[in-house]
Short mmCIF file of C-alpha atoms in Angstrom, two decimals:
data_model
loop_
_atom_site.label_atom_id
_atom_site.label_comp_id
_atom_site.label_asym_id
_atom_site.label_seq_id
_atom_site.Cartn_x
_atom_site.Cartn_y
_atom_site.Cartn_z
CA UNK A 584 164.55 160.83 119.47
CA UNK A 585 162.96 163.38 121.79
CA UNK A 586 164.05 167.00 121.47
CA UNK A 587 164.24 168.70 124.88
CA UNK A 588 164.99 172.22 126.14
CA UNK A 589 166.07 172.34 129.80
CA UNK A 590 166.66 175.64 131.57
CA UNK A 591 169.19 176.14 134.35
CA UNK A 592 171.58 173.31 133.45
CA UNK A 593 174.81 174.82 134.76
CA UNK A 594 174.69 172.87 138.04
CA UNK A 595 172.57 170.94 140.49
CA UNK A 596 169.17 169.65 139.44
CA UNK A 597 169.34 171.05 135.91
CA UNK A 598 172.71 169.45 135.16
CA UNK A 599 171.48 166.13 136.54
CA UNK A 600 168.32 166.32 134.40
CA UNK A 601 170.29 167.06 131.23
CA UNK A 602 172.71 164.19 131.90
CA UNK A 603 169.90 161.73 132.62
CA UNK A 604 167.98 162.71 129.49
CA UNK A 605 171.04 162.29 127.30
CA UNK A 606 171.63 158.88 128.85
CA UNK A 607 168.13 157.98 127.65
CA UNK A 608 168.98 159.06 124.11
CA UNK A 609 167.24 162.45 124.12
CA UNK A 610 168.66 165.39 122.22
CA UNK A 611 169.06 168.13 124.82
CA UNK A 612 169.73 171.85 124.60
CA UNK A 613 170.64 173.37 127.96
CA UNK A 614 170.62 176.91 129.28
CA UNK A 615 172.73 178.98 131.65
CA UNK A 616 173.09 182.66 132.47
CA UNK A 617 176.55 182.67 130.88
CA UNK A 618 178.04 180.64 128.03
CA UNK A 619 179.50 177.34 129.18
CA UNK A 620 179.71 174.90 126.26
CA UNK A 621 178.32 174.19 122.81
CA UNK A 622 175.30 172.36 124.23
CA UNK A 623 174.27 175.36 126.34
CA UNK A 624 172.64 178.64 125.33
CA UNK A 625 173.41 181.72 127.41
CA UNK A 626 170.42 183.81 128.48
CA UNK A 627 170.03 186.08 131.50
CA UNK A 628 166.43 185.77 132.68
CA UNK A 629 166.56 189.12 134.47
CA UNK A 630 166.27 190.55 130.94
CA UNK A 631 162.72 190.37 129.57
CA UNK A 632 163.83 189.48 126.03
CA UNK A 633 166.07 186.60 127.13
CA UNK A 634 163.46 183.80 127.19
CA UNK A 635 162.32 184.64 123.66
CA UNK A 636 165.91 184.65 122.39
CA UNK A 637 166.57 181.35 124.16
CA UNK A 638 163.47 179.76 122.65
CA UNK A 639 164.30 180.88 119.14
CA UNK A 640 167.89 179.64 119.29
CA UNK A 641 166.88 176.36 120.93
CA UNK A 642 164.37 175.68 118.17
CA UNK A 643 167.04 176.28 115.56
CA UNK A 644 169.45 173.90 117.27
CA UNK A 645 166.73 171.28 117.60
CA UNK A 646 165.85 171.41 113.90
CA UNK A 647 162.66 173.34 114.48
CA UNK A 648 161.08 170.88 116.92
CA UNK A 649 160.80 170.99 120.71
CA UNK A 650 158.99 167.98 122.16
CA UNK A 651 159.61 168.76 125.83
CA UNK A 652 160.26 171.94 127.80
CA UNK A 653 161.65 171.61 131.32
CA UNK A 654 161.43 174.82 133.36
CA UNK A 655 164.16 174.38 135.95
CA UNK A 656 166.04 177.68 136.13
CA UNK A 657 165.68 179.57 139.37
CA UNK A 658 167.19 182.03 141.81
CA UNK A 659 167.10 181.97 145.61
CA UNK A 660 168.52 185.41 146.35
CA UNK A 661 167.51 186.98 149.66
CA UNK A 662 165.16 189.94 149.70
CA UNK A 663 164.80 190.95 153.37
CA UNK A 664 161.66 192.89 154.27
CA UNK A 665 163.83 195.44 156.14
CA UNK A 666 165.29 196.77 152.89
CA UNK A 667 164.17 200.19 151.79
CA UNK A 668 161.03 200.18 149.69
CA UNK A 669 162.67 200.61 146.29
CA UNK A 670 165.33 197.94 146.86
CA UNK A 671 162.74 195.49 148.18
CA UNK A 672 160.51 196.04 145.16
CA UNK A 673 163.46 195.60 142.80
CA UNK A 674 164.30 192.30 144.53
CA UNK A 675 160.69 191.16 144.33
CA UNK A 676 160.43 191.90 140.62
CA UNK A 677 163.79 190.32 139.79
CA UNK A 678 162.84 187.20 141.74
CA UNK A 679 159.51 186.82 139.99
CA UNK A 680 161.04 187.44 136.58
CA UNK A 681 163.65 184.71 137.01
CA UNK A 682 161.52 182.20 138.90
CA UNK A 683 158.14 182.64 137.21
CA UNK A 684 157.89 185.09 134.33
CA UNK A 685 160.66 183.48 132.27
CA UNK A 686 159.03 180.07 132.76
CA UNK A 687 155.68 181.55 131.73
CA UNK A 688 157.17 183.05 128.57
CA UNK A 689 158.83 179.77 127.62
CA UNK A 690 155.70 177.78 128.43
CA UNK A 691 153.65 180.05 126.18
CA UNK A 692 156.12 179.62 123.33
CA UNK A 693 156.14 175.85 123.87
CA UNK A 694 152.35 175.50 123.98
CA UNK A 695 151.87 177.54 120.82
CA UNK A 696 154.63 175.59 119.06
CA UNK A 697 153.11 172.25 120.07
CA UNK A 698 149.63 173.35 119.05
CA UNK A 699 150.87 174.45 115.64
CA UNK A 700 152.69 171.15 115.09
CA UNK A 701 149.64 169.19 116.17
CA UNK A 702 151.64 166.33 117.65
CA UNK A 703 151.35 167.12 121.35
CA UNK A 704 154.25 167.58 123.74
CA UNK A 705 155.21 167.84 127.39
CA UNK A 706 156.12 170.54 129.88
CA UNK A 707 157.82 169.80 133.20
CA UNK A 708 158.06 172.52 135.85
CA UNK A 709 160.53 172.30 138.73
CA UNK A 710 158.65 174.21 141.43
CA UNK A 711 159.27 173.94 145.17
CA UNK A 712 157.83 172.87 148.49
CA UNK A 713 157.78 176.63 149.17
CA UNK A 714 154.96 176.93 146.64
CA UNK A 715 152.77 174.94 149.06
CA UNK A 716 153.92 175.96 152.53
CA UNK A 717 155.70 179.28 152.04
CA UNK A 718 159.26 180.21 152.98
CA UNK A 719 161.25 182.63 155.12
CA UNK A 720 160.43 186.37 155.30
CA UNK A 721 163.46 187.03 153.09
CA UNK A 722 162.08 184.72 150.41
CA UNK A 723 158.47 185.87 149.94
CA UNK A 724 159.23 186.42 146.26
CA UNK A 725 160.54 182.87 145.83
CA UNK A 726 157.53 181.24 147.51
CA UNK A 727 155.11 183.41 145.57
CA UNK A 728 156.84 182.61 142.28
CA UNK A 729 156.78 178.87 142.90
CA UNK A 730 153.12 178.97 143.92
CA UNK A 731 152.48 180.85 140.69
CA UNK A 732 154.37 178.22 138.74
CA UNK A 733 152.15 175.50 140.21
CA UNK A 734 149.00 177.44 139.32
CA UNK A 735 150.31 178.04 135.80
CA UNK A 736 151.13 174.34 135.42
CA UNK A 737 147.62 173.28 136.46
CA UNK A 738 146.09 175.81 134.08
CA UNK A 739 148.18 174.53 131.17
CA UNK A 740 147.25 170.94 131.98
CA UNK A 741 143.53 171.70 132.05
CA UNK A 742 143.57 173.92 128.96
CA UNK A 743 145.82 171.86 126.72
CA UNK A 744 145.06 168.20 127.43
CA UNK A 745 142.70 168.18 124.45
CA UNK A 746 145.74 168.91 122.27
CA UNK A 747 147.78 166.13 123.96
CA UNK A 748 150.00 168.80 125.47
CA UNK A 749 150.77 167.47 128.93
CA UNK A 750 152.03 169.35 131.97
CA UNK A 751 153.72 167.91 135.05
CA UNK A 752 155.26 169.63 138.08
CA UNK A 753 157.76 168.57 140.72
CA UNK A 754 157.97 170.31 144.11
CA UNK A 755 161.30 169.50 145.77
CA UNK A 756 162.15 170.44 149.32
CA UNK A 757 165.78 171.08 150.16
CA UNK A 758 168.08 169.52 147.59
CA UNK A 759 171.85 169.13 147.80
CA UNK A 760 172.79 171.99 145.49
CA UNK A 761 174.87 175.11 146.01
CA UNK A 762 171.67 177.19 146.16
CA UNK A 763 170.13 175.07 148.94
CA UNK A 764 173.47 174.71 150.70
CA UNK A 765 173.77 178.45 151.18
CA UNK A 766 170.26 178.54 152.60
CA UNK A 767 170.88 175.64 154.98
CA UNK A 768 174.00 177.35 156.31
CA UNK A 769 172.09 180.52 157.11
CA UNK A 770 169.20 178.66 158.75
CA UNK A 771 171.17 176.53 161.19
CA UNK A 772 172.69 173.86 158.98
CA UNK A 773 172.15 170.35 160.31
CA UNK A 774 169.63 171.60 162.88
CA UNK A 775 167.23 172.30 160.03
CA UNK A 776 167.31 168.62 159.09
CA UNK A 777 165.24 167.86 162.18
CA UNK A 778 162.27 169.14 160.17
CA UNK A 779 162.84 166.40 157.57
CA UNK A 780 161.69 162.95 158.77
CA UNK A 781 163.90 161.26 156.19
CA UNK A 782 166.90 162.87 157.92
CA UNK A 783 168.56 164.21 154.79
CA UNK A 784 167.96 166.51 151.86
CA UNK A 785 167.27 165.19 148.38
CA UNK A 786 170.01 164.53 145.85
CA UNK A 787 169.82 166.24 142.44
CA UNK A 788 169.78 162.83 140.80
CA UNK A 789 166.58 161.96 142.64
CA UNK A 790 164.81 165.01 141.25
CA UNK A 791 166.28 164.26 137.82
CA UNK A 792 164.81 160.74 137.93
CA UNK A 793 161.38 162.25 138.52
CA UNK A 794 161.82 164.88 135.80
CA UNK A 795 162.92 162.33 133.21
CA UNK A 796 159.93 160.14 134.11
CA UNK A 797 157.62 163.10 133.55
CA UNK A 798 159.36 164.09 130.31
CA UNK A 799 159.48 160.65 128.72
CA UNK A 800 157.45 158.02 130.54
CA UNK A 801 154.59 159.40 132.64
CA UNK A 802 151.14 158.33 131.46
CA UNK A 803 149.01 160.95 129.76
CA UNK A 804 146.36 160.64 132.45
CA UNK A 805 148.87 161.98 134.99
CA UNK A 806 148.84 165.43 133.37
CA UNK A 807 148.23 168.15 135.95
CA UNK A 808 149.93 166.21 138.75
CA UNK A 809 152.38 167.75 141.23
CA UNK A 810 154.98 165.31 142.56
CA UNK A 811 156.47 166.10 145.97
CA UNK A 812 160.07 165.26 146.92
CA UNK A 813 160.73 166.62 150.40
CA UNK A 814 161.53 163.69 152.67
CA UNK A 815 158.04 163.93 154.24
CA UNK A 816 158.75 167.43 155.59
CA UNK A 817 155.51 168.56 153.99
CA UNK A 818 152.76 166.06 153.21
CA UNK A 819 149.36 166.87 151.75
#
């Protein structure tokens, strides 16, 4: 049985990933900002100590063994460039802490844990199309964080393959979650779909299918890969 820690499981993609993993027989510990149920650990990633506390408690619940870490938690709060300097900087730093720094902390803990156990392991990072093509002026922090996540993922893959520690990343475009729904509404709603050749946004279950494949089934030689899921709105 695989032991998996998934961040950001309160809704959307994270909830779909946790459900799909459990359906495959994995033992899953989830995470949310606030307590929700006995399978979920509360940790607020705006606090620098939160990822460490999450990791320690997750290891205890998983009997001291984490085989897979899935970095899914994220925030899409606006940070308009017209804000005053201090407020803009606060928004930038909060965005990077939630979207990148927490994932980096957890990835570091996971890599060291897997190296010490000597049995390999897997990391899956839910990044974004924004990490490739950028985003709106109010979301510089989000795009920068997701680009950083992709660079971190590639670095882990190159550095740790010798230890059979594998890293995979997924870069979704718009996905049918509350977070993306708010963004779509502010950017013209259905008019924005004209930029997506498929004619619709992705479903959380589609991203979950990809994440579970990376966590459980992807071949070792695929380590370092970034899988796109954006309805052909950005091809490379």
